[in-house]
Each structure stands twice: as C-alpha cells, then as structure tokens.
GROMACS .gro file of C-alpha atoms in nm:
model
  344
    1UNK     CA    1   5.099  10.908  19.333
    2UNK     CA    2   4.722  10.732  19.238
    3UNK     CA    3   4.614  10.814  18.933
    4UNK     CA    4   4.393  11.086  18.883
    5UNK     CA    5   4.054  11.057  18.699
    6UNK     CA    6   4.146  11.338  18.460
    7UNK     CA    7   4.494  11.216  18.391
    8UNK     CA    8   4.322  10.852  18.317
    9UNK     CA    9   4.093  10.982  18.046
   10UNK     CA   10   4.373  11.226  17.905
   11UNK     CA   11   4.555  10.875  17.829
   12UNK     CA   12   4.291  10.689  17.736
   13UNK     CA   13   4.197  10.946  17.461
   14UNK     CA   14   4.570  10.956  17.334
   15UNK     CA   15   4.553  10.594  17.322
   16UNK     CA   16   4.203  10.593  17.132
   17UNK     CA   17   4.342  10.884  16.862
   18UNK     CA   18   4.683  10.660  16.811
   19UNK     CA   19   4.530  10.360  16.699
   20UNK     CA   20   4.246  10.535  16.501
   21UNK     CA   21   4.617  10.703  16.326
   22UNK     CA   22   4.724  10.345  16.260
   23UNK     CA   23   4.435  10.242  16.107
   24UNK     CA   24   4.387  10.514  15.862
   25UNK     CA   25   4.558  10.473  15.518
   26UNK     CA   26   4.891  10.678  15.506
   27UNK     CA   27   4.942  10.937  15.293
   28UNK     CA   28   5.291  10.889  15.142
   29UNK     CA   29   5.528  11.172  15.208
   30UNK     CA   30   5.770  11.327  14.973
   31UNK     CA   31   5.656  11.137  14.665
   32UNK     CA   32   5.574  11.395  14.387
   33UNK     CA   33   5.303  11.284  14.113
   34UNK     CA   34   5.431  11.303  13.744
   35UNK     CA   35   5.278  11.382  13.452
   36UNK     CA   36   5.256  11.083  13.236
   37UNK     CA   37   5.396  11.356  12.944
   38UNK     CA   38   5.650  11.479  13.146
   39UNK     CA   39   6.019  11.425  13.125
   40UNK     CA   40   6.031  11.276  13.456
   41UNK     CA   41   5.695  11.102  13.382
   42UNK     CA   42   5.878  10.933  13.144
   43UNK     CA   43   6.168  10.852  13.367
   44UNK     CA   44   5.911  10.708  13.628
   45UNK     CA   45   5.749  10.427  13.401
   46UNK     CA   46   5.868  10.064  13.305
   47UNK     CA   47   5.945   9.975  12.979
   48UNK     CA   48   5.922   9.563  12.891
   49UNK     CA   49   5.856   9.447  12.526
   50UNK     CA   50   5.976   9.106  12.306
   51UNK     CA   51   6.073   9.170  11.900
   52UNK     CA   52   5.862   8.928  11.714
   53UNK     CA   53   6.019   8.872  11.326
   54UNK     CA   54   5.700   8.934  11.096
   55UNK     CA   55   5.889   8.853  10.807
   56UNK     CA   56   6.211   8.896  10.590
   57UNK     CA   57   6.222   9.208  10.303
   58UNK     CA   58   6.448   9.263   9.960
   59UNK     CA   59   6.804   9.336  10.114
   60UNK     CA   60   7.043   9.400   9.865
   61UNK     CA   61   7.501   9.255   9.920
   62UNK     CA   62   7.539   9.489  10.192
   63UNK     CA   63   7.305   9.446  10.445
   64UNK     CA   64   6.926   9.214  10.490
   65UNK     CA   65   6.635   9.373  10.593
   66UNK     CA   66   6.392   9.201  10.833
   67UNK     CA   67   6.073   9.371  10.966
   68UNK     CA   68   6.002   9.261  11.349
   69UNK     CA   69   5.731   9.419  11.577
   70UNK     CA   70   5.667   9.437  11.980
   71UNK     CA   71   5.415   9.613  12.158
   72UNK     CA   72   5.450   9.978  12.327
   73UNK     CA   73   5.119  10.070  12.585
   74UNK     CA   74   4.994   9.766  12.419
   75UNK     CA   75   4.977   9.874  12.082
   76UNK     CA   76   5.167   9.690  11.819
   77UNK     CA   77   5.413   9.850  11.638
   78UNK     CA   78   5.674   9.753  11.392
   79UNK     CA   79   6.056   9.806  11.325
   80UNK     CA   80   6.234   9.763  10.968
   81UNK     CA   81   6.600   9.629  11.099
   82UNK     CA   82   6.922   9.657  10.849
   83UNK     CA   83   7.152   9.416  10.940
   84UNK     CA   84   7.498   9.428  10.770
   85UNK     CA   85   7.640   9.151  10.543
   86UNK     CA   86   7.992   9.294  10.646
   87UNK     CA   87   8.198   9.022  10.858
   88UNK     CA   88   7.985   9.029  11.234
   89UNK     CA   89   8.253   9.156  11.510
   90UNK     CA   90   8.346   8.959  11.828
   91UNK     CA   91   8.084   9.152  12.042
   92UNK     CA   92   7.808   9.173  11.729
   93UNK     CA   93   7.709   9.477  11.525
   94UNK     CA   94   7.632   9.790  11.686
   95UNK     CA   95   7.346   9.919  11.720
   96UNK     CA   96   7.199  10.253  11.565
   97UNK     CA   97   6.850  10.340  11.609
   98UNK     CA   98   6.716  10.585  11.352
   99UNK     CA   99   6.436  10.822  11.465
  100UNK     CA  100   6.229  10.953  11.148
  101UNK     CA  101   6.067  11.261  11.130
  102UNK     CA  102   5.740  11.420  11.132
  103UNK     CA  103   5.523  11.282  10.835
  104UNK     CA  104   5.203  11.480  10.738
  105UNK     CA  105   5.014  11.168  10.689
  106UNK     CA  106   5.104  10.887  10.908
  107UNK     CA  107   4.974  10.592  10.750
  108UNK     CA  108   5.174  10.686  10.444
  109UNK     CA  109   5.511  10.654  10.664
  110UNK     CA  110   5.688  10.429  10.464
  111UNK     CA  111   5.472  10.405  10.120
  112UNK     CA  112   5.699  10.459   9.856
  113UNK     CA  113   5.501  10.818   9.680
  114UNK     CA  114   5.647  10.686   9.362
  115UNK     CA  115   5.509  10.354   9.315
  116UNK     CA  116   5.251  10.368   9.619
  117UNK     CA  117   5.424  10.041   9.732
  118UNK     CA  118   5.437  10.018  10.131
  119UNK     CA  119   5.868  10.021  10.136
  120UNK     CA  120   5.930  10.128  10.431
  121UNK     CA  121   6.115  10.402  10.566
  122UNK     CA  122   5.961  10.571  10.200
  123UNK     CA  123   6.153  10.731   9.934
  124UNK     CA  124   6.284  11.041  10.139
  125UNK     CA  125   6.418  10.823  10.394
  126UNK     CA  126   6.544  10.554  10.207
  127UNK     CA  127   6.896  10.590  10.204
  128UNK     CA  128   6.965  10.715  10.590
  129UNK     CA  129   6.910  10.349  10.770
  130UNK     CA  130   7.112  10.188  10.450
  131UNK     CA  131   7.395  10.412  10.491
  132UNK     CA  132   7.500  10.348  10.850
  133UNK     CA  133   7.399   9.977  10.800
  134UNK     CA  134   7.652   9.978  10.487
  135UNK     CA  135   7.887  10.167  10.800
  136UNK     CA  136   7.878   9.808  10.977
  137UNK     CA  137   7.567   9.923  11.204
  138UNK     CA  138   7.280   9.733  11.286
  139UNK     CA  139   6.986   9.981  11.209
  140UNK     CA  140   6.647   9.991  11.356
  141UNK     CA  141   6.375  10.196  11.210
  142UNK     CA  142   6.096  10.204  11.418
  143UNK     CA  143   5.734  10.318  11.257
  144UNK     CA  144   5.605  10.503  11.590
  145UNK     CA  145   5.267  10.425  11.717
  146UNK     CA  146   4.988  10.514  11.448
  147UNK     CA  147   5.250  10.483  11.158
  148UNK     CA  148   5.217  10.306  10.826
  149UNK     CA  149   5.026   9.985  11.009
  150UNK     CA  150   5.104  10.033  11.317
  151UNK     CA  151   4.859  10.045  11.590
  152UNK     CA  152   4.728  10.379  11.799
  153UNK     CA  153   4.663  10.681  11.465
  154UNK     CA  154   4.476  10.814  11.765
  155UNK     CA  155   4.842  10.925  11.925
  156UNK     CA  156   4.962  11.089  11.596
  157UNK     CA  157   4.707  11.362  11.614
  158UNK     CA  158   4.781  11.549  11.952
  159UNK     CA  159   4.950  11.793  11.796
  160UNK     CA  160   5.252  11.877  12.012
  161UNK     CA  161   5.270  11.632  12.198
  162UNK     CA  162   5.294  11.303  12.027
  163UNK     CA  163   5.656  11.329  12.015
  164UNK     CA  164   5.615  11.164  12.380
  165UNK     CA  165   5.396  10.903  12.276
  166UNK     CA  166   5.685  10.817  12.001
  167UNK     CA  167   5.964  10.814  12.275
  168UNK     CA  168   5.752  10.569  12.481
  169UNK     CA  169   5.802  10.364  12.173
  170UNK     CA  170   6.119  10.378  12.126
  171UNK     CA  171   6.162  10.316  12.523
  172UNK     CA  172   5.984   9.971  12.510
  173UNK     CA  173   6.196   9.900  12.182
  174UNK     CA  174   6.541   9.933  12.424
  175UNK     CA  175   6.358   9.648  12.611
  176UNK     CA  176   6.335   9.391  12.378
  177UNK     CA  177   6.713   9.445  12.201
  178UNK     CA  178   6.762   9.152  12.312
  179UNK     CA  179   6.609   8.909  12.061
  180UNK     CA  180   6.847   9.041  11.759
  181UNK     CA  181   7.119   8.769  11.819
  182UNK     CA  182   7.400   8.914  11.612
  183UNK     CA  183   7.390   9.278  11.792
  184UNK     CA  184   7.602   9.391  12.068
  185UNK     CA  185   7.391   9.531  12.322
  186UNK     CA  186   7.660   9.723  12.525
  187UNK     CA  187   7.690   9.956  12.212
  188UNK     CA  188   7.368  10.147  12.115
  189UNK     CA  189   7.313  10.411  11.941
  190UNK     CA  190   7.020  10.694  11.834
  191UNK     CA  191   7.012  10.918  11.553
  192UNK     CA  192   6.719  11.120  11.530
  193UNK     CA  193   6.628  11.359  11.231
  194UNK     CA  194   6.391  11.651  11.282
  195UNK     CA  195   6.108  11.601  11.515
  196UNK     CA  196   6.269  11.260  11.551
  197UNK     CA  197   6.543  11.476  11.751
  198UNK     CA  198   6.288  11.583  11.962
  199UNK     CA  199   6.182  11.231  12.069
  200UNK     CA  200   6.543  11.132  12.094
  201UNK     CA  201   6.581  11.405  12.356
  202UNK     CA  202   6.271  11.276  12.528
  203UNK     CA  203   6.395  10.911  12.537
  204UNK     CA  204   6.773  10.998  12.629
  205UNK     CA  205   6.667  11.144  12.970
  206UNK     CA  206   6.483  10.844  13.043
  207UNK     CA  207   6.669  10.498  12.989
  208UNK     CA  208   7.100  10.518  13.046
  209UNK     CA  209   7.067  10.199  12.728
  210UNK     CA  210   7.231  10.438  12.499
  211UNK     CA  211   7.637  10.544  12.471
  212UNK     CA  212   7.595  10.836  12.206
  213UNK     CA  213   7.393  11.032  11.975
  214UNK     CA  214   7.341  11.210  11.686
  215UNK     CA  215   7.064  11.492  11.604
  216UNK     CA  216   6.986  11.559  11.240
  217UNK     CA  217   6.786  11.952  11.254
  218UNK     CA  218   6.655  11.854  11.601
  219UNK     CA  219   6.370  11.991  11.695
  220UNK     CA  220   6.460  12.070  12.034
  221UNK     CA  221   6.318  12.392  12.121
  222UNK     CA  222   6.038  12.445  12.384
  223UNK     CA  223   5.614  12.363  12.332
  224UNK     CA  224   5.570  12.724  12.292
  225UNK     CA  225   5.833  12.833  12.108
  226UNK     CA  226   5.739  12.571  11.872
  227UNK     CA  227   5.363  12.650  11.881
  228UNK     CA  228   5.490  13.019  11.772
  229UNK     CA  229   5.754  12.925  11.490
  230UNK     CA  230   5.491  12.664  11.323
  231UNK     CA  231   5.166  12.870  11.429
  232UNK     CA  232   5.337  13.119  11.215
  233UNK     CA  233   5.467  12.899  10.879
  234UNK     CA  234   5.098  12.733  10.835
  235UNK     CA  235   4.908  13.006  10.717
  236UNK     CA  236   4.961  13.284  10.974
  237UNK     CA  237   5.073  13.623  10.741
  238UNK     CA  238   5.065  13.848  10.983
  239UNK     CA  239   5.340  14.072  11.063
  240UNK     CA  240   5.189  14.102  11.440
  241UNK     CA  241   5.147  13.810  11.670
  242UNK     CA  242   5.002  13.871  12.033
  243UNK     CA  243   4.881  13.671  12.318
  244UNK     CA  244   4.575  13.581  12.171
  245UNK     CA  245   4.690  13.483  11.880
  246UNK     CA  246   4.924  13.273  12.074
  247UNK     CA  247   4.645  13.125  12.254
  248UNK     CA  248   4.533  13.052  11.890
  249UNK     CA  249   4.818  12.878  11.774
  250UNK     CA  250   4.812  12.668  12.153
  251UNK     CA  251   4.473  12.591  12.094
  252UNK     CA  252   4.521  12.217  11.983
  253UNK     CA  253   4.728  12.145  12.282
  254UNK     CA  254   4.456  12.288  12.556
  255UNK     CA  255   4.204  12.096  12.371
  256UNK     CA  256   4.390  11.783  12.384
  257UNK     CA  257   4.461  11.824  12.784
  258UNK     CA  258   4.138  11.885  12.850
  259UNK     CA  259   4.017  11.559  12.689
  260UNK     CA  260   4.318  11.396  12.818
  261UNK     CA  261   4.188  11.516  13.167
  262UNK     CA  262   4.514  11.519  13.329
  263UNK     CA  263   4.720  11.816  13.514
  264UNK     CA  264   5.024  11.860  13.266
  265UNK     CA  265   5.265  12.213  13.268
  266UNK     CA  266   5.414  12.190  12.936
  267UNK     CA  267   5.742  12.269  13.034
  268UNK     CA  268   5.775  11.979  13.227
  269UNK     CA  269   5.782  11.767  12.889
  270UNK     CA  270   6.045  12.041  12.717
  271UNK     CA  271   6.353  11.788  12.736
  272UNK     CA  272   6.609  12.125  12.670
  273UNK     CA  273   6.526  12.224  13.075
  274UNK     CA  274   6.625  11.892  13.180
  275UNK     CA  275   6.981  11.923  12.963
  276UNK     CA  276   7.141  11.872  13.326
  277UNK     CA  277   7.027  11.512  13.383
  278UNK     CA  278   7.159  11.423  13.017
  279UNK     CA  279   7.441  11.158  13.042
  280UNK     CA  280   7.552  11.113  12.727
  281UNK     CA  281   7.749  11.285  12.406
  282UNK     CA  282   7.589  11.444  12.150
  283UNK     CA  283   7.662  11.532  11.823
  284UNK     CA  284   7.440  11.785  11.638
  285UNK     CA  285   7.464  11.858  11.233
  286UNK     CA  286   7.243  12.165  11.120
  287UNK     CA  287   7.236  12.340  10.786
  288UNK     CA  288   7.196  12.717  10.818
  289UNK     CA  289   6.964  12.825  10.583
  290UNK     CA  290   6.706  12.573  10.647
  291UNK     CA  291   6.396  12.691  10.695
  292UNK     CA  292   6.162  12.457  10.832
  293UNK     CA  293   6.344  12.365  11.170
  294UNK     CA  294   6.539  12.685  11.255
  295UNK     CA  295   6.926  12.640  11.272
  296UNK     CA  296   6.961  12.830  11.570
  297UNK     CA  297   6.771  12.618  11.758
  298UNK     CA  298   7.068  12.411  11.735
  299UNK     CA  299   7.291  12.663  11.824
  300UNK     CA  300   7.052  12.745  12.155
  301UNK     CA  301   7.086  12.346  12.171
  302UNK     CA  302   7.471  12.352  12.215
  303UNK     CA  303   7.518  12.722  12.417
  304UNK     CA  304   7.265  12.488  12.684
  305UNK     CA  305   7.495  12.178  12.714
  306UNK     CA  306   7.790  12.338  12.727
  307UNK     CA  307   7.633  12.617  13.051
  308UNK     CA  308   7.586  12.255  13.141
  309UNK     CA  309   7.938  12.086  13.124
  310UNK     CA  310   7.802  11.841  12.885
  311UNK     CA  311   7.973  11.700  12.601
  312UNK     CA  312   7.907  11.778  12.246
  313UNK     CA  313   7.973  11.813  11.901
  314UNK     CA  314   7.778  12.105  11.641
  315UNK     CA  315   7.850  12.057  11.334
  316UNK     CA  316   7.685  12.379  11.039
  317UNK     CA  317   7.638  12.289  10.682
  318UNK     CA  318   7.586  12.576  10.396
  319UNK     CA  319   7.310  12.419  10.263
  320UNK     CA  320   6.931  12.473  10.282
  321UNK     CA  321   6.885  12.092  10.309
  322UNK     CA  322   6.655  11.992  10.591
  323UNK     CA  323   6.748  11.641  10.570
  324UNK     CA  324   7.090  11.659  10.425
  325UNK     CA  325   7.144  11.493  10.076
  326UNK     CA  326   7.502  11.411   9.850
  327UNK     CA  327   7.794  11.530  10.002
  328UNK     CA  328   7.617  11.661  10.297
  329UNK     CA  329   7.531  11.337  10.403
  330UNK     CA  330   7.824  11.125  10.323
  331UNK     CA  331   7.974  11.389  10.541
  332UNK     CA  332   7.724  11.371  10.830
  333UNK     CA  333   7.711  10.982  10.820
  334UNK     CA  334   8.080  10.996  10.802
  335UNK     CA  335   8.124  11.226  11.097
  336UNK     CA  336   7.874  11.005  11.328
  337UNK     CA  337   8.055  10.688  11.268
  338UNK     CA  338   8.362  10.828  11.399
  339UNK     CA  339   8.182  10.980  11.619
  340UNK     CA  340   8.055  10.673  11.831
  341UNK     CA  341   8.346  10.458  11.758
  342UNK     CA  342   8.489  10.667  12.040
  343UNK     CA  343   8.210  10.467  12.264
  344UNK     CA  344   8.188  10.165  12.112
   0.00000   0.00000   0.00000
C-alpha cells in the first residue's frame, strides 16, 4: 500500500521528536540527592587522607606518643597516637580510636588548665587514651576540625550539628591507617565519650573499617530532643516549655541552614533512626545519676538495637560521674578490652 502523505509526516515528526530526546541531557532516574549532613550523606562521600608524623611527644615505659596530622575537607587536622611499649603481636597492635567530647572552648582542647601547656588530650582526658594504650592498644586521639590547632573553628560553632563535621574527620582518618606500620588494620576499634558517642554513631553507619565499639554517656538521642534537654540546662528556668520556646531553643540550627543554604530534615542526620543499617557490636557504659547526658538515653539506645536484632552490651554504674573516674573506669576500660578481644 503507497504511502500516504499524512502517514509520511506522522513519521517524520516521531523521527524529529526522537532525536531531539537523544540530544537532550538525561535526567537520571531513581537517584535520590543527600544531604551532605545526613546519615546517608555521609555514607555517599569518599574519604582519602595520608598521616603525616609532625613530631614525637614525652611518652612515659608503657607506651610513646607521636602527634601525626592529615587533612579532612582539606583542612588539616591532627591526631595524638599512643603506641604501646608492650611486646608488638604477629598482626601489630590494635587499634582503638578515642572520640573526645564536647569542649566549651575548642582551641583549648588539649591545653593542660593547670599549667596552660598545650598537652594534648588536656587534664580531664588524660588518662582515657593511656589506659587502653597501657591495655596493648594502639590509640588515636583525633583533635576534630577547629580543635586546639587544628584547622576549620568555623565548623565548631554550628551548634548541633558539628558532630557531623567531626565524623567526617574521623572518616578520612580510617583512610590513612595505613601509614602507622606497627598497627593491625583488620582490628579497629572506636570508643567515643559523650558527644564523641554521637559522632561515633555518625561514623559507624558510614565506613564497615571498624569490628566493635564502645560508647562512654553517648549522646545519642535525636536533634530535637537534644535541642529540648540542653535548651533547658543553659539558662531556661521555666517550669513550661512550648512550641515557641522550642523554636527558641532550635533557633541556632535554622540560622545555620539558612546560611548553609542547603535542604537538610534533621532527622535524616539522627544516627538512632538508622540503628537498622548498624553492623557492628556495641557496648554502652552509663552512670545513672548523671546529669548532663541523661542515662536513659542509653537505655532508649539499647531498647532500639535490640527491636533491631542488633548486638549489644549496657552496662549502669551508681555513680554521678559523666566521664567515669577510679574504679569506674578501671572497670569500664576493663570491660571494653574483653569486650573487643572477642573481634580481634
């Protein structure tokens, strides 16, 4: 049957609209944009650093302390390392890395308030790294971005969430294990106290580099409920507390978005909803009558891993010690050790 005229220029405008299709740039399909704070943000990225040594500290018979740095989103930051004296096993020293806390005044991280010496991790950490290094474990300390001389102060002062900026660090440290010849990087480790929990949590989701873990008073409860408990301690006396006044205490966190410019739903970043994608063991020490991280966000910690099936340890201490101290500690230390030889 001949071709018709209408038939012809039917085809040749299907023809004309398929090739103006292939030239156009294709939208991908199925690919969902992260938020670079978000949990899965986090997992999206890639993480490549080198250790530099900077030079060698005071160790003492047990262990030698070295401080090293690398860069994290280009910004250098350092690491004190603890290596132990103890005889080196086949495979190398394992390797714990210690997550500090929050510090009021991050420069300070690591001055020593009693002889305003920079001795870094400072007088209220001082003994944590030295105690698991005197345990046979190589321990890395990093600063965190904007921390004693570390590059990036900028980071330490959005409020809520710089506890993602801190994991990124940590995440680029992972990278560059590599360069500390006498460790054994199959056996890695991350104790985090206090907000240093919180970045652990962060980090954990996003790099399978780690075997085990240990959370000193984590914080590890949502943005908001955190915005509420601290909005609350600093200042708030109040007996009533209502949505505005929770917009109050979010207020720091909208502003920072805003100048941040980027499309960010806070729970995204909240690693307790993502508590299904963990893959590793946990082991949690809390003392119940602290007051400054609240114990039961521990206990909300564990009830979630185990509706989970995940694998854990919680461990309560009658103490009002937010970073434990004597016994305590000896106990906690004690506890983690035996803890990851299990995954050693």
């Amino acid at each position: 049957m001949p071709m018709t005229s209408s038939i012809r220029k039917i085809l040749i405008l299907l023809a004309w609209l398929s090739f103006i299709a292939c030239t156009q740039p294709q939208e991908e399909v199925g690919q969902e944009v992260h938020s670079p704070l978000s949990i899965h943000g986090l997992q999206t990225r890639t993480y490549e650093a080198q250790l530099t040594h900077e030079k060698e500290l005071e160790g003492t018979g047990e262990w030698k302390a070295d401080l090293w740095s690398y860069h994290s989103d280009s910004l250098k930051v350092y690491a004190l390392v603890h290596t132990p004296t103890s005889p080196k096993p086949e495979k190398g020293y394992p390797i714990l890395i210690f997550g500090h806390g929050f510090h009021p005044d991050p420069p300070r991280y690591g001055v020593s308030a009693k002889t305003g010496n920079d001795w870094r991790p400072g007088d209220y950490y001082r003994g944590i790294p030295e105690a698991y290094a005197e345990e046979g474990y190589l321990t890395i300390t990093p600063d965190y971005r904007g921390h004693n001389i570390s590059e990036g102060y900028e980071f330490t002062q959005r409020s809520y969430l710089a506890s993602t900026y801190y994991a990124v660090d940590v995440l680029y440290l992972l990278s560059a294990l590599d360069a500390l010849s006498e460790a054994d990087l199959e056996s890695v480790f991350f104790m985090g106290h206090s907000m240093g929990g919180e970045v652990g949590l962060k980090m954990l989701l996003a790099t399978d580099k780690i075997k085990a873990a240990s959370l000193w008073a984590a914080v590890s409860a949502t943005t908001l409920e955190q915005a509420l408990f601290y909005g609350k301690w600093y200042g708030y006396e109040s007996e009533k507390v209502t949505d505005k006044q929770m917009q109050a205490f979010m207020q720091p966190v909208d502003s920072i978005l805003q100048v941040l410019a980027i499309s960010h739903d806070l729970s995204t970043g909240d690693p307790i909803h993502y508590l299904a994608e963990l893959s590793i063991p946990l082991i949690i020490h809390h003392a119940t009558q602290e007051r400054s991280v609240p114990y039961r966000w521990s206990e909300s910690l564990a009830a979630k891993l185990f509706a989970e099936g995940k694998s854990f340890e919680l461990y309560s201490y009658q103490s009002e010690n937010h970073l434990f101290q004597g016994e305590n500690r000896k106990k906690a230390v004690s506890r983690d050790v035996a803890f990851f030889d299990t995954f050693k």
